[in-house]
PDB file of C-alpha atoms in Angstrom:
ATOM      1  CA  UNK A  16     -75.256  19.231   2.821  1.00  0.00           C
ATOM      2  CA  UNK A  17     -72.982  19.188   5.502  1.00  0.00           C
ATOM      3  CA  UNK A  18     -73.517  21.776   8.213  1.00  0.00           C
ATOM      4  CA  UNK A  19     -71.860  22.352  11.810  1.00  0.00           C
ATOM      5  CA  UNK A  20     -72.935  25.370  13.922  1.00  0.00           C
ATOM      6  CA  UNK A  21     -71.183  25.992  16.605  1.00  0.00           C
ATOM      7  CA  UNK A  22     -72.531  27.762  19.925  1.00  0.00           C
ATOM      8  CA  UNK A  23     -71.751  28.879  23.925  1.00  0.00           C
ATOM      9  CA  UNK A  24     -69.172  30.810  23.229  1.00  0.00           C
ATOM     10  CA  UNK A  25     -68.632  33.848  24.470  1.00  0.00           C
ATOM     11  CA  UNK A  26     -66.673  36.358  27.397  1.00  0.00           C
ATOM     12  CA  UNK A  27     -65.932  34.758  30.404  1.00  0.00           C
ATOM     13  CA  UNK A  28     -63.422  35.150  33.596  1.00  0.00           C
ATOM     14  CA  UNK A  29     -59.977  33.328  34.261  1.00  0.00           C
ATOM     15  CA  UNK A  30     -61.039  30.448  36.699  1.00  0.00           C
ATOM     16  CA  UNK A  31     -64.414  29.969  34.963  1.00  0.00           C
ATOM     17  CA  UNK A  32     -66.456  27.255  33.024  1.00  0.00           C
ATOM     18  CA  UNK A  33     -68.011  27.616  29.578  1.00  0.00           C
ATOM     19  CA  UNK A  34     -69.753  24.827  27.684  1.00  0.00           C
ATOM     20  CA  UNK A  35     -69.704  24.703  23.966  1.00  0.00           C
ATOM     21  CA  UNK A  36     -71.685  23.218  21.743  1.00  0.00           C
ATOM     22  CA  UNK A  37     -71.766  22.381  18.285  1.00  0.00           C
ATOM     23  CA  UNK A  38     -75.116  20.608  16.595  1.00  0.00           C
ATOM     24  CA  UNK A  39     -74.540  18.266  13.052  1.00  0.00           C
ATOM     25  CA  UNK A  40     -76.685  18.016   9.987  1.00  0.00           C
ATOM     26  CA  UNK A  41     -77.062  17.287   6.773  1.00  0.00           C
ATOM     27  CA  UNK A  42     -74.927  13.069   7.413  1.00  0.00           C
ATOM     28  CA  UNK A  43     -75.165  10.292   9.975  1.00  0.00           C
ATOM     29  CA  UNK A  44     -73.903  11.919  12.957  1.00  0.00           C
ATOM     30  CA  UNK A  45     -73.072   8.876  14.806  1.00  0.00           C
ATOM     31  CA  UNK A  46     -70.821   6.831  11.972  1.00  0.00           C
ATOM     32  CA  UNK A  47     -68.350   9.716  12.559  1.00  0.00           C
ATOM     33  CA  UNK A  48     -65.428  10.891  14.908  1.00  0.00           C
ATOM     34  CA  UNK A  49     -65.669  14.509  15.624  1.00  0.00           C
ATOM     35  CA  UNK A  50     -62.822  16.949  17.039  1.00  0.00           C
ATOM     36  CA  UNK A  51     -62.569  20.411  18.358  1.00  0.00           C
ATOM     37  CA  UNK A  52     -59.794  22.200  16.495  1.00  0.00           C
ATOM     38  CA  UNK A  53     -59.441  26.093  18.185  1.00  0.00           C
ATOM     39  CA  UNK A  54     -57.483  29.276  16.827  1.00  0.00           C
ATOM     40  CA  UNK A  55     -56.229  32.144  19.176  1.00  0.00           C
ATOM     41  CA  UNK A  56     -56.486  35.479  17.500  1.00  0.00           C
ATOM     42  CA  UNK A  57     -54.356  35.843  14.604  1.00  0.00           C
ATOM     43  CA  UNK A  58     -52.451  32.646  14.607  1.00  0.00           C
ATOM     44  CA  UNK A  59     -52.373  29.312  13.359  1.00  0.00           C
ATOM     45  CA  UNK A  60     -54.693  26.111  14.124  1.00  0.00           C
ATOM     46  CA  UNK A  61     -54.354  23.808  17.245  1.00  0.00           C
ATOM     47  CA  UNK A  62     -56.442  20.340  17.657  1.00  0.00           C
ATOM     48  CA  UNK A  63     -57.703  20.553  20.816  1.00  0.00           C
ATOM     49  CA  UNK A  64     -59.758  17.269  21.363  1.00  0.00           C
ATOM     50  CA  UNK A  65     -61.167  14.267  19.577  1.00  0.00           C
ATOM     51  CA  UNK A  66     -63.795  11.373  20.054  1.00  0.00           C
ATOM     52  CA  UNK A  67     -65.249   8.397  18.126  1.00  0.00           C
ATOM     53  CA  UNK A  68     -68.227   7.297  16.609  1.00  0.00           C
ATOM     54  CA  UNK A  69     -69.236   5.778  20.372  1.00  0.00           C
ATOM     55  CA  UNK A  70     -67.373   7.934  22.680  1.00  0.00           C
ATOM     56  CA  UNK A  71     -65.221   4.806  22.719  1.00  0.00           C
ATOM     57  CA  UNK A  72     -61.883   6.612  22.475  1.00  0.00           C
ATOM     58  CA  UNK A  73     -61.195  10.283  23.536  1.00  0.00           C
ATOM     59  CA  UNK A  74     -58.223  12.697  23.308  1.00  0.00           C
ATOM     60  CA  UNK A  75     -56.874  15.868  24.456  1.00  0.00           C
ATOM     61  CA  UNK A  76     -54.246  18.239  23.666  1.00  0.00           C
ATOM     62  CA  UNK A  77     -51.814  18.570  26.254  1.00  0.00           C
ATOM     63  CA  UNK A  78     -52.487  21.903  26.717  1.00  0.00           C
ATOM     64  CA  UNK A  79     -55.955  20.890  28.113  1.00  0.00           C
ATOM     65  CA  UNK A  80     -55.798  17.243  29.357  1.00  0.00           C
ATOM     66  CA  UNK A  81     -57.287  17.446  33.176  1.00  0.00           C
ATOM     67  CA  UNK A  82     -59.485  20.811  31.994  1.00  0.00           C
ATOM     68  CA  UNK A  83     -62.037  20.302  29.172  1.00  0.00           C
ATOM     69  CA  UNK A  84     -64.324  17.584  28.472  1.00  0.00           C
ATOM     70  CA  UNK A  85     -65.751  16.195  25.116  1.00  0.00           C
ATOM     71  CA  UNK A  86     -68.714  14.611  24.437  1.00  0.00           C
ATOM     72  CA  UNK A  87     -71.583  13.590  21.968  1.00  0.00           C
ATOM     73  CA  UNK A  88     -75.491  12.877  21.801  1.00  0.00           C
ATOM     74  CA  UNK A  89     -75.748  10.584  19.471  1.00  0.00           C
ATOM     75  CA  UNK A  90     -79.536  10.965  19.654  1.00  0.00           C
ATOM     76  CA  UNK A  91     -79.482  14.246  19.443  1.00  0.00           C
ATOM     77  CA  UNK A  92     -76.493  14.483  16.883  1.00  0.00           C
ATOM     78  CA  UNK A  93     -74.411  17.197  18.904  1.00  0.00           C
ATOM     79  CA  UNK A  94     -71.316  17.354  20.074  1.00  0.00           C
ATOM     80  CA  UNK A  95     -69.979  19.462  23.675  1.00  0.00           C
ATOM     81  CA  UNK A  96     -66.643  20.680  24.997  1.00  0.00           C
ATOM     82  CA  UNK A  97     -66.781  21.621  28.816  1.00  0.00           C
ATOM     83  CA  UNK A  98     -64.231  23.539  29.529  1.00  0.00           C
ATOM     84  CA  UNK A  99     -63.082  24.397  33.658  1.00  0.00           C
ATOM     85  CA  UNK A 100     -60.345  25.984  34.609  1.00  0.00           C
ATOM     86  CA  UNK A 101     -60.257  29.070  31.936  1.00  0.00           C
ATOM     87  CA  UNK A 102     -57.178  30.494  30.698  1.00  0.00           C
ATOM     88  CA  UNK A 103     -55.971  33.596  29.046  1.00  0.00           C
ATOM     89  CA  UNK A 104     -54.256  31.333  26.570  1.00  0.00           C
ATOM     90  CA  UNK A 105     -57.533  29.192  25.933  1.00  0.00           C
ATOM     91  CA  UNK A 106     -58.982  32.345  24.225  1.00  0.00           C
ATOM     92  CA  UNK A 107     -59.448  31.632  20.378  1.00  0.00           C
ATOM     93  CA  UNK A 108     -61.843  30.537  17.836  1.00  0.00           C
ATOM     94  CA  UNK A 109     -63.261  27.077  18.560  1.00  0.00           C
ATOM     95  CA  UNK A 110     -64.057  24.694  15.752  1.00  0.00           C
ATOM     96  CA  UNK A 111     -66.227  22.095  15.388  1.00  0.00           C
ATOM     97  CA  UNK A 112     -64.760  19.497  12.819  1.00  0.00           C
ATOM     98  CA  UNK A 113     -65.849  16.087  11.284  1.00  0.00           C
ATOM     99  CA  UNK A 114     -63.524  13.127  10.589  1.00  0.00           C
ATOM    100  CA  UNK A 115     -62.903  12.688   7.213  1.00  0.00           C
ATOM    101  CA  UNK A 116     -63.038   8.445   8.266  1.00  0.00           C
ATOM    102  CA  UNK A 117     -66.205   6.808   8.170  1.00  0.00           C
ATOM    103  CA  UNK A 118     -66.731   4.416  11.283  1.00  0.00           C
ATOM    104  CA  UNK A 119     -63.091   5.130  12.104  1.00  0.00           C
ATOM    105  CA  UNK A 120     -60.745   7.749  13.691  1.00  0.00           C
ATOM    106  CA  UNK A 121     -58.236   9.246  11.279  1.00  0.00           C
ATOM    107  CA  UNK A 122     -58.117  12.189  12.740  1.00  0.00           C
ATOM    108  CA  UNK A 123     -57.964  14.785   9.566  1.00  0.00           C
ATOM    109  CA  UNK A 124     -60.846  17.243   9.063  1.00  0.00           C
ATOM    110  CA  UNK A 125     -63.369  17.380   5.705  1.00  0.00           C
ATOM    111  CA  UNK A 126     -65.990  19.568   7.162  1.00  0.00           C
ATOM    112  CA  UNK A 127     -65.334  22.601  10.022  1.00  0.00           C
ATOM    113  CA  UNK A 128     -68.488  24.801  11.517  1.00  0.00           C
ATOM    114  CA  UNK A 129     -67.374  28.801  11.402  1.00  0.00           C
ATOM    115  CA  UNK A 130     -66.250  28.560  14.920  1.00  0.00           C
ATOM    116  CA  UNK A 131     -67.707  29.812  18.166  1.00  0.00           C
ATOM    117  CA  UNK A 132     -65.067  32.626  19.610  1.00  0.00           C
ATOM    118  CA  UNK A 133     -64.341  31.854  23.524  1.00  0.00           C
ATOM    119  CA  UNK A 134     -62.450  35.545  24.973  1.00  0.00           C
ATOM    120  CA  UNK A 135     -61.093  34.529  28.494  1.00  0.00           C
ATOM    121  CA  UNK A 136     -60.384  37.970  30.484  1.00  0.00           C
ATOM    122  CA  UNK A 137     -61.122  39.762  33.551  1.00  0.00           C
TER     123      UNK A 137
ATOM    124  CA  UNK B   2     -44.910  15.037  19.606  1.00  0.00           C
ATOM    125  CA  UNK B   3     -44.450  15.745  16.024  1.00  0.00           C
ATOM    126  CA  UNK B   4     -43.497  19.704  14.874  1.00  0.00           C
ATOM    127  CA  UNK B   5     -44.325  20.511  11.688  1.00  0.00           C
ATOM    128  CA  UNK B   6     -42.221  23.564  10.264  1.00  0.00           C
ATOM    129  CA  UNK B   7     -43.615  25.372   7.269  1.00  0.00           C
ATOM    130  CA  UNK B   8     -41.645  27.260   4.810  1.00  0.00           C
ATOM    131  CA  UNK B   9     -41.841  29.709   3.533  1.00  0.00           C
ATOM    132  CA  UNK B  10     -43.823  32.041   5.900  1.00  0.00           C
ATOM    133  CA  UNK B  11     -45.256  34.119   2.948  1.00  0.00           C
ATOM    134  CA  UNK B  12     -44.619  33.518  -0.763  1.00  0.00           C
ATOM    135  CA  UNK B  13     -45.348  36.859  -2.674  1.00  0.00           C
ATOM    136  CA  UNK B  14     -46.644  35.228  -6.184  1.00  0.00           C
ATOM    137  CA  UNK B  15     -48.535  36.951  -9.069  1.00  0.00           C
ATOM    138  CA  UNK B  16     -51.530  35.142 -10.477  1.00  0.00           C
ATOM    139  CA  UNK B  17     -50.649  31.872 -13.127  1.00  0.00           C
ATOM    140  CA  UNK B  18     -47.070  31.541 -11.151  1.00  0.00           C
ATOM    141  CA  UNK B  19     -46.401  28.133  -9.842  1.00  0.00           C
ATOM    142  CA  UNK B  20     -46.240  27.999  -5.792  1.00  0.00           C
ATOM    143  CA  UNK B  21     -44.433  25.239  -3.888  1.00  0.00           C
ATOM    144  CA  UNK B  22     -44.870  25.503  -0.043  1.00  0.00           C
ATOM    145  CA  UNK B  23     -42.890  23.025   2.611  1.00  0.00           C
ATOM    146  CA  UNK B  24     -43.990  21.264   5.131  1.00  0.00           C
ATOM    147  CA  UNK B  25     -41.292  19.651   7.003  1.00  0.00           C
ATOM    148  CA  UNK B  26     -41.841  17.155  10.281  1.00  0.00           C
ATOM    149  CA  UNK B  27     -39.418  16.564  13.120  1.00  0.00           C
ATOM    150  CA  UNK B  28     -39.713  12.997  13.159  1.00  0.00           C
ATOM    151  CA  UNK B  29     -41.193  10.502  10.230  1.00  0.00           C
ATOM    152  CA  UNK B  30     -45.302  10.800   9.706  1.00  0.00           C
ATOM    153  CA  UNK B  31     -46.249   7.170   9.440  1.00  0.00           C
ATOM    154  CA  UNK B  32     -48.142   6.221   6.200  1.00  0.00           C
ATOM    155  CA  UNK B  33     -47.741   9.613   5.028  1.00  0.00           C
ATOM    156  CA  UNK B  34     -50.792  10.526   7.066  1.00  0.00           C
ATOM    157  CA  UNK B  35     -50.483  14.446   6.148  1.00  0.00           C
ATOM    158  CA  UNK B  36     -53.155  16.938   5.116  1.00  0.00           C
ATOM    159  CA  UNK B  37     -53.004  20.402   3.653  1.00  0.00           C
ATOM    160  CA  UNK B  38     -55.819  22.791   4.373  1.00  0.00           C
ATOM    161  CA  UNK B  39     -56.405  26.330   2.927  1.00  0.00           C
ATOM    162  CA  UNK B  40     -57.668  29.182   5.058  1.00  0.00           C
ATOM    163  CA  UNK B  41     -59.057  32.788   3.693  1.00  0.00           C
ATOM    164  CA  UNK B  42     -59.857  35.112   5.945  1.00  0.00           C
ATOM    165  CA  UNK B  43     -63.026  35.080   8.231  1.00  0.00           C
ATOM    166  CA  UNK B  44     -63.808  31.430   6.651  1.00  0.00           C
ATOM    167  CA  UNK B  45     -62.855  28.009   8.588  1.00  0.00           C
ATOM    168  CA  UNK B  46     -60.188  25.531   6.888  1.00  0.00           C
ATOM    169  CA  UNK B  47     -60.883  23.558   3.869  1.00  0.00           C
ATOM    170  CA  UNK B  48     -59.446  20.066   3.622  1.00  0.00           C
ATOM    171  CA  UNK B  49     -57.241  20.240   0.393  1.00  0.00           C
ATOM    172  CA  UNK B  50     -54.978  16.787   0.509  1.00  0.00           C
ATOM    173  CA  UNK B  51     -54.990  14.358   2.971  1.00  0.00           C
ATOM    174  CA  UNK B  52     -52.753  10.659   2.595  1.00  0.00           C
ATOM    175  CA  UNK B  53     -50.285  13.308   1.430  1.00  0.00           C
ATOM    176  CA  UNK B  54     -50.922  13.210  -1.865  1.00  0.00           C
ATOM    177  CA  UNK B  55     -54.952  12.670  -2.337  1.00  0.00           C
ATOM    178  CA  UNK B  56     -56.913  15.117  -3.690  1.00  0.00           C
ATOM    179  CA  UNK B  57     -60.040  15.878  -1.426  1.00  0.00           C
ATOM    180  CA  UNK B  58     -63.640  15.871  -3.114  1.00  0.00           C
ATOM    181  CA  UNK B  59     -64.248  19.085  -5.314  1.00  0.00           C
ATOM    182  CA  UNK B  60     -60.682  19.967  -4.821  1.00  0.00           C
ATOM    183  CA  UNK B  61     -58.798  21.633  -8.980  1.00  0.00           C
ATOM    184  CA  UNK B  62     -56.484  19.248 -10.102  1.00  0.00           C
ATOM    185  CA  UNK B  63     -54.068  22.202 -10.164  1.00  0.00           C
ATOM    186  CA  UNK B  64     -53.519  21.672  -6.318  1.00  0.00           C
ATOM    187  CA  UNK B  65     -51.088  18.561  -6.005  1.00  0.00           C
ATOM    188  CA  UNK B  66     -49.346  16.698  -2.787  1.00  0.00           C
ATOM    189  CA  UNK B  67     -46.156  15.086  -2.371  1.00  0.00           C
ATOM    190  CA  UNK B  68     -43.294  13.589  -0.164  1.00  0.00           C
ATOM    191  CA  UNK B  69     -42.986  11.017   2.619  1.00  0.00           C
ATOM    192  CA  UNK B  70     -41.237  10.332   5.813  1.00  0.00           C
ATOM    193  CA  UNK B  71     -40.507  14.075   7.041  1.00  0.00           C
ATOM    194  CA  UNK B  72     -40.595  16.356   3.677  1.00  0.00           C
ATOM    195  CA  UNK B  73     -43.755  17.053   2.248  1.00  0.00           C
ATOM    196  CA  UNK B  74     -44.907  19.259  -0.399  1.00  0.00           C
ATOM    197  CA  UNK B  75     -48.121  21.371  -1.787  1.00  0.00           C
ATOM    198  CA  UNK B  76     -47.955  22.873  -5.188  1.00  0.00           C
ATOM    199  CA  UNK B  77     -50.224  25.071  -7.085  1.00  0.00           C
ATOM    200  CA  UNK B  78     -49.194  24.739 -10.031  1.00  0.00           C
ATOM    201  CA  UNK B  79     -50.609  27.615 -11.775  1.00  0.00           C
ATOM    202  CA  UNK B  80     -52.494  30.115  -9.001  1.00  0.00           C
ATOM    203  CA  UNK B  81     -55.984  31.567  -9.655  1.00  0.00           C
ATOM    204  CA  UNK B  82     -57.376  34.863  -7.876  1.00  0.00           C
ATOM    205  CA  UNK B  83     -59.137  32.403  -4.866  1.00  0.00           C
ATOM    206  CA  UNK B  84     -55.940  30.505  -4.160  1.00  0.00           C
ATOM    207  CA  UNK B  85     -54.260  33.576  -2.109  1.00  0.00           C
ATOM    208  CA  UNK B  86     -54.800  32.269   1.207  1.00  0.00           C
ATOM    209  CA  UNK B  87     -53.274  30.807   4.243  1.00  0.00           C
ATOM    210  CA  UNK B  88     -52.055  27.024   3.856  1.00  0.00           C
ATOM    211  CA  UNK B  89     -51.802  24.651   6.543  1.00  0.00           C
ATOM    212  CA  UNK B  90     -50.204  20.960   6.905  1.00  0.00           C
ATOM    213  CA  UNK B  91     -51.130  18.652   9.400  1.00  0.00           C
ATOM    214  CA  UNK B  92     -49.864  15.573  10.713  1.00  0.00           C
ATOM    215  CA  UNK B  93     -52.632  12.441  11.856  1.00  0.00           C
ATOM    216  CA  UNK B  94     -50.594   9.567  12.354  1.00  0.00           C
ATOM    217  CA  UNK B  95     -49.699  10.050  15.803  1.00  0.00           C
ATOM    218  CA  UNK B  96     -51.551  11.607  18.629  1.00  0.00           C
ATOM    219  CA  UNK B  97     -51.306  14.928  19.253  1.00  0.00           C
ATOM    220  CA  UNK B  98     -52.601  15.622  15.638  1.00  0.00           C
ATOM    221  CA  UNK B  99     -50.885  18.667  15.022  1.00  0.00           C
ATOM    222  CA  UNK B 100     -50.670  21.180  12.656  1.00  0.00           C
ATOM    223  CA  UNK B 101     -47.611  23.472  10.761  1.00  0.00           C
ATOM    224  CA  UNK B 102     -47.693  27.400  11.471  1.00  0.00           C
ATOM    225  CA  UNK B 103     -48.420  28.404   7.916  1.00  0.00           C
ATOM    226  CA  UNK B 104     -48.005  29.672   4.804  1.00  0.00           C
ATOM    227  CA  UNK B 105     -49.299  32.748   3.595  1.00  0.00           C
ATOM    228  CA  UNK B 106     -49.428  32.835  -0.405  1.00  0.00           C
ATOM    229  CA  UNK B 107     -50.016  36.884  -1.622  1.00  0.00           C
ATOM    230  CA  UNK B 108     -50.428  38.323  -4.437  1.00  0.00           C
ATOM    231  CA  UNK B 109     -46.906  40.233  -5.441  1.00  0.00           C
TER     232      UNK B 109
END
């Protein structure tokens, strides 16, 4: 069985740095591109950042490029988001998803974690 | 970057009523990448439909995809108790994958 558990989020200040993390079971971790997908309190669903199988090709959101970071352990079948620079608008739900492609990047979700909550306020 | 404008907001259905929610894009998706998820609250998205019109593993045969280019289309063609939820469509053919603001299907 699938399963993605999200952690590291939590209440932090505007300015500040928060890592998240999300750890993979129950596939082969490293045949798959993984994204983090995030949704701000009552609203609707925002990709926020993808990567390949081999960290090969990564992207951002707009709304992030130049602030947050994703990457993956392969070896230890986890996947990160760094995020600097905090916003008030970066608070939300964060998602850990898995690309529905194997070996490829298509970029459309089959399995999401239950989402680590990231609250950005002073 | 590619909009995706979903209409209706909310469709107030009864249960066994057909429901036929729009997803509309403001330029052509190529290859009809296009998924529909289904969000109920407190749970994370399920993949419903992806290539538009593909049926994801495990997913009734009463959920059903269609359209191309800019006008796409989920219908439920006969809703059961658990389909009252939030629907989403999302574009993945080209980068920023984004998704539609939502439907909300309730129970009249």
């Amino acid at each position: 069985e699938v399963q993605l558990v999200e952690s590291g989020g939590g209440l932090v200040q505007p300015g500040r740095s928060l890592r998240l993390s999300c750890a993979a079971s129950g596939f082969t971790f490293d045949d798959y591109a993984m994204h983090w997908v995030r949704q701000a309190p009552g609203k609707g669903l925002e990709w926020v950042s993808g990567i390949s199988w081999n960290s090969g090709r990564i992207d951002y959101a707009d709304s992030v490029k130049g602030r947050f970071t994703i990457s993956r352990d392969n070896a230890k079948n986890s996947l990160y988001l760094q995020m600097n620079s905090l916003r008030a608008e970066d608070t939300a739900l964060y998602f850990c998803a898995k690309d529905n492609g194997y070996s490829g990047y298509d970029c459309y979700f089959g399995y999401w974690g239950q989402g680590t909550l990231v609250t950005v306020s002073s | 970057e590619i909009v995706l404008t979903q209409s209706p907001g909310t469709l107030s259905l009864s249960p066994g009523e057909r429901a036929t929610l729009s997803c509309r894009a403001s330029q052509s998706v190529s290859s009809s990448y296009l998924a529909w998820y289904q969000q109920k609250p407190g749970q994370a998205p399920r993949l419903l439909i992806y290539g538009a019109s593909t049926r994801a593993t495990g997913i009734p045969d009463r959920f059903s995809g269609s359209g191309s280019g800019t006008d796409f289309t989920l219908t439920i063609s006969r809703l059961e108790p658990e389909d009252f939820a939030v629907y989403y469509c999302q574009q993945y053919g080209s980068s920023p994958w984004t998704f539609g603001q939502g439907t909300k299907v309730e129970i009249k």
